PDB file of C-alpha atoms and ligand atoms in Angstrom:
ATOM      1  CA  MET W   1       0.000   0.000   0.000  1.00  0.00           C
ATOM      2  CA  LEU W   2       1.284   3.451  -0.890  1.00  0.00           C
ATOM      3  CA  VAL W   3       1.300   5.896   2.022  1.00  0.00           C
ATOM      4  CA  SER W   4       1.197   9.348   0.465  1.00  0.00           C
ATOM      5  CA  LEU W   5       1.664  12.694   2.141  1.00  0.00           C
ATOM      6  CA  ILE W   6      -0.056  15.642   0.515  1.00  0.00           C
ATOM      7  CA  VAL W   7       0.670  19.175   1.667  1.00  0.00           C
ATOM      8  CA  ALA W   8       0.905  22.788   0.545  1.00  0.00           C
ATOM      9  CA  TYR W   9       3.618  24.857   2.229  1.00  0.00           C
ATOM     10  CA  GLY W  10       5.174  28.302   1.982  1.00  0.00           C
ATOM     11  CA  ASN W  11       8.760  29.472   1.524  1.00  0.00           C
ATOM     12  CA  ASN W  12       9.497  28.881   5.226  1.00  0.00           C
ATOM     13  CA  TRP W  13       7.531  25.610   5.440  1.00  0.00           C
ATOM     14  CA  GLN W  14       4.433  27.441   6.747  1.00  0.00           C
ATOM     15  CA  ILE W  15       1.209  25.444   6.504  1.00  0.00           C
ATOM     16  CA  GLY W  16      -1.386  27.128   8.725  1.00  0.00           C
ATOM     17  CA  LEU W  17      -2.484  30.051  10.858  1.00  0.00           C
ATOM     18  CA  ASN W  18      -5.283  30.077  13.448  1.00  0.00           C
ATOM     19  CA  ASN W  19      -6.197  26.532  12.342  1.00  0.00           C
ATOM     20  CA  LYS W  20      -6.792  27.667   8.750  1.00  0.00           C
ATOM     21  CA  LEU W  21      -4.966  27.374   5.454  1.00  0.00           C
ATOM     22  CA  LEU W  22      -2.831  30.313   4.316  1.00  0.00           C
ATOM     23  CA  TRP W  23      -3.945  30.733   0.704  1.00  0.00           C
ATOM     24  CA  TYR W  24      -6.602  29.728  -1.767  1.00  0.00           C
ATOM     25  CA  ILE W  25      -5.395  28.059  -4.948  1.00  0.00           C
ATOM     26  CA  LYS W  26      -8.386  26.648  -6.805  1.00  0.00           C
ATOM     27  CA  LYS W  27      -6.417  24.393  -9.136  1.00  0.00           C
ATOM     28  CA  ASP W  28      -4.436  22.893  -6.272  1.00  0.00           C
ATOM     29  CA  LEU W  29      -7.611  22.160  -4.294  1.00  0.00           C
ATOM     30  CA  GLU W  30      -9.124  20.519  -7.369  1.00  0.00           C
ATOM     31  CA  ASN W  31      -6.002  18.393  -7.696  1.00  0.00           C
ATOM     32  CA  PHE W  32      -6.257  17.445  -3.990  1.00  0.00           C
ATOM     33  CA  LYS W  33      -9.856  16.377  -4.544  1.00  0.00           C
ATOM     34  CA  ALA W  34      -9.084  14.389  -7.692  1.00  0.00           C
ATOM     35  CA  LEU W  35      -6.175  12.579  -6.043  1.00  0.00           C
ATOM     36  CA  THR W  36      -7.877  11.738  -2.754  1.00  0.00           C
ATOM     37  CA  GLN W  37     -11.423  10.860  -3.824  1.00  0.00           C
ATOM     38  CA  GLY W  38     -12.115   7.163  -3.501  1.00  0.00           C
ATOM     39  CA  HIS W  39      -9.314   6.727  -0.974  1.00  0.00           C
ATOM     40  CA  HIS W  40      -8.756   6.650   2.758  1.00  0.00           C
ATOM     41  CA  ILE W  41      -7.497   9.965   4.163  1.00  0.00           C
ATOM     42  CA  ILE W  42      -5.815  10.365   7.544  1.00  0.00           C
ATOM     43  CA  MET W  43      -5.786  13.647   9.452  1.00  0.00           C
ATOM     44  CA  GLY W  44      -5.263  15.042  12.943  1.00  0.00           C
ATOM     45  CA  ARG W  45      -8.148  16.173  15.099  1.00  0.00           C
ATOM     46  CA  GLU W  46      -7.194  19.843  14.607  1.00  0.00           C
ATOM     47  CA  THR W  47      -7.287  19.541  10.829  1.00  0.00           C
ATOM     48  CA  PHE W  48     -10.655  17.808  10.982  1.00  0.00           C
ATOM     49  CA  LEU W  49     -12.013  20.623  13.164  1.00  0.00           C
ATOM     50  CA  SER W  50     -10.530  23.146  10.752  1.00  0.00           C
ATOM     51  CA  ILE W  51     -12.254  21.543   7.727  1.00  0.00           C
ATOM     52  CA  ASN W  52     -15.381  21.289   9.885  1.00  0.00           C
ATOM     53  CA  LYS W  53     -17.034  18.581   7.757  1.00  0.00           C
ATOM     54  CA  ILE W  54     -16.222  15.200   6.328  1.00  0.00           C
ATOM     55  CA  LEU W  55     -14.599  15.135   2.914  1.00  0.00           C
ATOM     56  CA  HIS W  56     -17.042  13.301   0.688  1.00  0.00           C
ATOM     57  CA  LYS W  57     -16.284  10.194  -1.359  1.00  0.00           C
ATOM     58  CA  ARG W  58     -13.342   9.479   0.940  1.00  0.00           C
ATOM     59  CA  THR W  59     -12.988   7.319   4.063  1.00  0.00           C
ATOM     60  CA  ASN W  60     -12.215   9.955   6.702  1.00  0.00           C
ATOM     61  CA  ILE W  61      -9.851   8.849   9.467  1.00  0.00           C
ATOM     62  CA  VAL W  62      -9.025  11.120  12.408  1.00  0.00           C
ATOM     63  CA  LEU W  63      -6.120  10.553  14.781  1.00  0.00           C
ATOM     64  CA  SER W  64      -6.772  11.615  18.350  1.00  0.00           C
ATOM     65  CA  LYS W  65      -5.539  10.583  21.759  1.00  0.00           C
ATOM     66  CA  THR W  66      -8.567  12.070  23.498  1.00  0.00           C
ATOM     67  CA  ASN W  67     -12.113  10.721  23.296  1.00  0.00           C
ATOM     68  CA  PHE W  68     -12.906  12.427  19.990  1.00  0.00           C
ATOM     69  CA  TYR W  69     -16.070  11.098  18.346  1.00  0.00           C
ATOM     70  CA  HIS W  70     -17.854  11.982  15.133  1.00  0.00           C
ATOM     71  CA  LYS W  71     -20.422   9.622  13.633  1.00  0.00           C
ATOM     72  CA  ASP W  72     -19.017   9.850  10.091  1.00  0.00           C
ATOM     73  CA  VAL W  73     -15.328   9.377  10.790  1.00  0.00           C
ATOM     74  CA  HIS W  74     -13.154   6.528  11.993  1.00  0.00           C
ATOM     75  CA  THR W  75     -11.030   7.546  14.953  1.00  0.00           C
ATOM     76  CA  PHE W  76      -7.764   5.899  15.942  1.00  0.00           C
ATOM     77  CA  THR W  77      -5.356   6.634  18.782  1.00  0.00           C
ATOM     78  CA  GLN W  78      -2.394   5.108  16.944  1.00  0.00           C
ATOM     79  CA  ILE W  79      -1.166   5.593  13.394  1.00  0.00           C
ATOM     80  CA  LYS W  80      -0.275   1.899  13.033  1.00  0.00           C
ATOM     81  CA  LYS W  81      -3.860   0.898  13.788  1.00  0.00           C
ATOM     82  CA  ALA W  82      -5.154   3.449  11.279  1.00  0.00           C
ATOM     83  CA  LEU W  83      -2.842   2.063   8.581  1.00  0.00           C
ATOM     84  CA  ASP W  84      -3.846  -1.515   9.425  1.00  0.00           C
ATOM     85  CA  PHE W  85      -7.487  -0.487   8.974  1.00  0.00           C
ATOM     86  CA  CYS W  86      -6.653   0.904   5.495  1.00  0.00           C
ATOM     87  CA  LYS W  87      -4.826  -2.300   4.552  1.00  0.00           C
ATOM     88  CA  LYS W  88      -7.697  -4.424   5.820  1.00  0.00           C
ATOM     89  CA  ASN W  89      -9.993  -2.444   3.505  1.00  0.00           C
ATOM     90  CA  LYS W  90      -7.608  -3.226   0.597  1.00  0.00           C
ATOM     91  CA  GLU W  91      -6.627   0.414   0.094  1.00  0.00           C
ATOM     92  CA  GLN W  92      -3.934   0.889  -2.579  1.00  0.00           C
ATOM     93  CA  GLU W  93      -2.987   4.457  -1.664  1.00  0.00           C
ATOM     94  CA  VAL W  94      -3.812   6.188   1.599  1.00  0.00           C
ATOM     95  CA  PHE W  95      -3.315   9.946   1.909  1.00  0.00           C
ATOM     96  CA  ILE W  96      -1.929  11.719   4.973  1.00  0.00           C
ATOM     97  CA  ILE W  97      -3.583  15.137   4.742  1.00  0.00           C
ATOM     98  CA  GLY W  98      -2.200  16.941   7.812  1.00  0.00           C
ATOM     99  CA  GLY W  99      -1.660  18.903   9.874  1.00  0.00           C
ATOM    100  CA  ALA W 100       1.840  19.439  11.202  1.00  0.00           C
ATOM    101  CA  GLN W 101       1.670  16.951  14.083  1.00  0.00           C
ATOM    102  CA  ILE W 102       0.244  14.219  11.898  1.00  0.00           C
ATOM    103  CA  TYR W 103       2.684  14.855   9.014  1.00  0.00           C
ATOM    104  CA  GLU W 104       5.561  14.437  11.468  1.00  0.00           C
ATOM    105  CA  LEU W 105       4.037  11.366  13.107  1.00  0.00           C
ATOM    106  CA  CYS W 106       3.353   9.650   9.776  1.00  0.00           C
ATOM    107  CA  PHE W 107       6.513  10.626   7.912  1.00  0.00           C
ATOM    108  CA  PRO W 108       8.408   7.361   8.680  1.00  0.00           C
ATOM    109  CA  TYR W 109       5.603   5.410   6.950  1.00  0.00           C
ATOM    110  CA  VAL W 110       5.368   7.702   3.909  1.00  0.00           C
ATOM    111  CA  ASN W 111       6.653   6.530   0.518  1.00  0.00           C
ATOM    112  CA  LYS W 112       5.134   9.147  -1.800  1.00  0.00           C
ATOM    113  CA  LEU W 113       4.960  12.939  -1.548  1.00  0.00           C
ATOM    114  CA  TYR W 114       2.606  15.355  -3.312  1.00  0.00           C
ATOM    115  CA  LEU W 115       4.086  18.768  -2.562  1.00  0.00           C
ATOM    116  CA  THR W 116       2.739  22.174  -3.418  1.00  0.00           C
ATOM    117  CA  LYS W 117       5.260  24.904  -2.632  1.00  0.00           C
ATOM    118  CA  VAL W 118       3.654  28.322  -2.580  1.00  0.00           C
ATOM    119  CA  ASN W 119       5.606  31.567  -2.946  1.00  0.00           C
ATOM    120  CA  TYR W 120       4.274  32.774   0.410  1.00  0.00           C
ATOM    121  CA  ASP W 121       6.371  34.682   2.934  1.00  0.00           C
ATOM    122  CA  GLY W 122       3.608  35.732   5.307  1.00  0.00           C
ATOM    123  CA  PRO W 123       2.825  34.765   8.893  1.00  0.00           C
ATOM    124  CA  ALA W 124       1.950  31.307  10.182  1.00  0.00           C
ATOM    125  CA  ASP W 125       1.730  29.433  13.447  1.00  0.00           C
ATOM    126  CA  THR W 126       2.049  25.900  12.063  1.00  0.00           C
ATOM    127  CA  TYR W 127       4.983  24.561  10.067  1.00  0.00           C
ATOM    128  CA  LEU W 128       5.899  21.400   8.208  1.00  0.00           C
ATOM    129  CA  LYS W 129       9.104  19.833   9.486  1.00  0.00           C
ATOM    130  CA  ASN W 130      11.768  20.423   6.820  1.00  0.00           C
ATOM    131  CA  ILE W 131      12.008  17.501   4.426  1.00  0.00           C
ATOM    132  CA  ASP W 132      15.406  16.018   3.659  1.00  0.00           C
ATOM    133  CA  PHE W 133      15.047  15.218  -0.046  1.00  0.00           C
ATOM    134  CA  LYS W 134      18.078  12.880  -0.265  1.00  0.00           C
ATOM    135  CA  PRO W 135      16.072   9.626  -0.315  1.00  0.00           C
ATOM    136  CA  TRP W 136      13.436  11.054  -2.657  1.00  0.00           C
ATOM    137  CA  VAL W 137      13.202  11.134  -6.443  1.00  0.00           C
ATOM    138  CA  CYS W 138      11.083  13.729  -8.210  1.00  0.00           C
ATOM    139  CA  GLU W 139       8.795  12.161 -10.821  1.00  0.00           C
ATOM    140  CA  LYS W 140       6.684  15.199 -11.663  1.00  0.00           C
ATOM    141  CA  GLU W 141       7.217  18.945 -11.602  1.00  0.00           C
ATOM    142  CA  GLU W 142       4.860  21.727 -12.673  1.00  0.00           C
ATOM    143  CA  PHE W 143       5.277  25.479 -12.341  1.00  0.00           C
ATOM    144  CA  TYR W 144       2.433  27.979 -12.055  1.00  0.00           C
ATOM    145  CA  LYS W 145       2.907  31.719 -12.381  1.00  0.00           C
ATOM    146  CA  GLU W 146       1.375  34.328 -10.095  1.00  0.00           C
ATOM    147  CA  ILE W 147      -2.034  35.464 -11.325  1.00  0.00           C
ATOM    148  CA  ILE W 148      -2.595  39.204 -11.111  1.00  0.00           C
ATOM    149  CA  GLN W 149      -6.030  40.752 -11.544  1.00  0.00           C
ATOM    150  CA  ASN W 150      -6.746  44.519 -11.437  1.00  0.00           C
ATOM    151  CA  GLY W 151      -3.189  45.115 -10.239  1.00  0.00           C
ATOM    152  CA  LYS W 152      -3.581  42.758  -7.268  1.00  0.00           C
ATOM    153  CA  THR W 153      -2.299  39.242  -6.675  1.00  0.00           C
ATOM    154  CA  LYS W 154      -5.172  36.827  -7.187  1.00  0.00           C
ATOM    155  CA  THR W 155      -3.125  33.643  -6.859  1.00  0.00           C
ATOM    156  CA  LEU W 156       0.449  33.333  -5.637  1.00  0.00           C
ATOM    157  CA  ALA W 157       3.021  31.556  -7.795  1.00  0.00           C
ATOM    158  CA  TRP W 158       3.408  27.892  -6.888  1.00  0.00           C
ATOM    159  CA  THR W 159       5.221  24.698  -7.797  1.00  0.00           C
ATOM    160  CA  TYR W 160       3.753  21.211  -7.708  1.00  0.00           C
ATOM    161  CA  LYS W 161       6.070  18.244  -7.311  1.00  0.00           C
ATOM    162  CA  VAL W 162       5.547  14.530  -6.817  1.00  0.00           C
ATOM    163  CA  TYR W 163       8.257  12.349  -5.284  1.00  0.00           C
ATOM    164  CA  TYR W 164       8.696   8.661  -4.622  1.00  0.00           C
ATOM    165  CA  LYS W 165      11.074   7.172  -2.091  1.00  0.00           C
ATOM    166  CA  ILE W 166      14.168   5.252  -3.121  1.00  0.00           C
ATOM    167  CA  LYS W 167      13.944   1.757  -1.649  1.00  0.00           C
ATOM    168  CA  ASN W 168      16.802   0.773   0.734  1.00  0.00           C
TER     169      ASN W 168
HETATM  170  N1  LIG K   1      -1.183  23.530   4.147  1.00  0.00           N
HETATM  171  C1  LIG K   1      -1.642  22.293   4.235  1.00  0.00           C
HETATM  172  O1  LIG K   1      -1.479  21.502   3.298  1.00  0.00           O
HETATM  173  C2  LIG K   1      -2.361  21.853   5.478  1.00  0.00           C
HETATM  174  C3  LIG K   1      -2.955  20.589   5.536  1.00  0.00           C
HETATM  175  C4  LIG K   1      -3.621  20.224   6.718  1.00  0.00           C
HETATM  176  C5  LIG K   1      -3.661  21.105   7.786  1.00  0.00           C
HETATM  177  N2  LIG K   1      -3.069  22.320   7.691  1.00  0.00           N
HETATM  178  C6  LIG K   1      -3.078  23.266   8.813  1.00  0.00           C
HETATM  179  O2  LIG K   1      -2.386  22.661   9.909  1.00  0.00           O
HETATM  180  C7  LIG K   1      -2.923  23.199  11.117  1.00  0.00           C
HETATM  181  C8  LIG K   1      -3.304  22.043  12.040  1.00  0.00           C
HETATM  182  O3  LIG K   1      -2.143  21.281  12.314  1.00  0.00           O
HETATM  183  P1  LIG K   1      -1.772  20.859  13.818  1.00  0.00           P
HETATM  184  O4  LIG K   1      -0.394  20.316  13.789  1.00  0.00           O
HETATM  185  O5  LIG K   1      -2.068  21.992  14.731  1.00  0.00           O
HETATM  186  O6  LIG K   1      -2.840  19.721  14.166  1.00  0.00           O
HETATM  187  P2  LIG K   1      -3.164  18.299  13.494  1.00  0.00           P
HETATM  188  O7  LIG K   1      -1.900  17.581  13.160  1.00  0.00           O
HETATM  189  O8  LIG K   1      -4.190  18.464  12.432  1.00  0.00           O
HETATM  190  O9  LIG K   1      -3.929  17.561  14.702  1.00  0.00           O
HETATM  191  C9  LIG K   1      -3.307  17.477  15.965  1.00  0.00           C
HETATM  192  C10 LIG K   1      -4.071  16.478  16.802  1.00  0.00           C
HETATM  193  O10 LIG K   1      -3.833  15.163  16.324  1.00  0.00           O
HETATM  194  C11 LIG K   1      -3.860  14.241  17.417  1.00  0.00           C
HETATM  195  N3  LIG K   1      -2.573  13.578  17.523  1.00  0.00           N
HETATM  196  C12 LIG K   1      -1.339  14.123  17.529  1.00  0.00           C
HETATM  197  N4  LIG K   1      -0.391  13.194  17.704  1.00  0.00           N
HETATM  198  C13 LIG K   1      -1.061  12.013  17.811  1.00  0.00           C
HETATM  199  C14 LIG K   1      -0.637  10.669  18.018  1.00  0.00           C
HETATM  200  N5  LIG K   1       0.660  10.348  18.186  1.00  0.00           N
HETATM  201  N6  LIG K   1      -1.578   9.710  18.073  1.00  0.00           N
HETATM  202  C15 LIG K   1      -2.898  10.006  17.948  1.00  0.00           C
HETATM  203  N7  LIG K   1      -3.354  11.260  17.761  1.00  0.00           N
HETATM  204  C16 LIG K   1      -2.439  12.247  17.693  1.00  0.00           C
HETATM  205  C17 LIG K   1      -4.114  15.076  18.666  1.00  0.00           C
HETATM  206  O11 LIG K   1      -5.511  15.071  18.903  1.00  0.00           O
HETATM  207  P3  LIG K   1      -6.075  15.041  20.424  1.00  0.00           P
HETATM  208  O12 LIG K   1      -5.722  16.371  21.007  1.00  0.00           O
HETATM  209  O13 LIG K   1      -7.546  14.787  20.295  1.00  0.00           O
HETATM  210  O14 LIG K   1      -5.338  13.914  21.124  1.00  0.00           O
HETATM  211  C18 LIG K   1      -3.648  16.458  18.267  1.00  0.00           C
HETATM  212  O15 LIG K   1      -4.246  17.493  19.003  1.00  0.00           O
HETATM  213  C19 LIG K   1      -4.105  24.077  10.712  1.00  0.00           C
HETATM  214  O16 LIG K   1      -3.681  25.433  10.632  1.00  0.00           O
HETATM  215  C20 LIG K   1      -4.467  23.576   9.339  1.00  0.00           C
HETATM  216  O17 LIG K   1      -5.113  24.543   8.558  1.00  0.00           O
HETATM  217  C21 LIG K   1      -2.433  22.718   6.559  1.00  0.00           C
END
């Protein structure tokens, strides 16, 4: 089973502020939807509260060490148990969708990365732990220019890259 991490981060690895995302990039969100639909997705309790609804056509899994309950999600206290559940359901590719605590917790299990790097230098209170790219090979790279409308930035410039892990 592929364990894929999908994240959008800024120039200083920023990913969130006040439990919200830092930018709106329609095309990137559409890509997120297209990639994750039909799959299991794993997130932390804070990210689930931030989204504030289940993501449809996906099996929503929330990691929490407290007694979190929501009727439409599967809750696990341990990542291994969550991954075992995905395997038991014959998942081919499970997506780790954040946030910072869960990315860090899951990283040792991850073998594919879907990374959106946004040309953002603004404030944040949540950061992705820097990724050491040595064991990773880039298989896809796309560049998107800043979109300016009426003299104002509508969408920041961003880069989309997909990596797979070199097997030991
Ligand atoms: N840019 C992006 O791509 C992206 C993606 C997702 C989220 N975000 C942003 O990231 C921020 C949220 O990230 P966050 O790091 O604060 O929270 P988070 O990772 O979403 O969730 C943290 C929660 O996960 C649970 N947890 C942590 N470690 C665990 C473990 N070892 N076992 C079981 N459960 C565990 C805990 O829940 P309990 O307290 O219930 O135990 C903890 O409070 C928001 O700003 C959000 O918008 C950004």
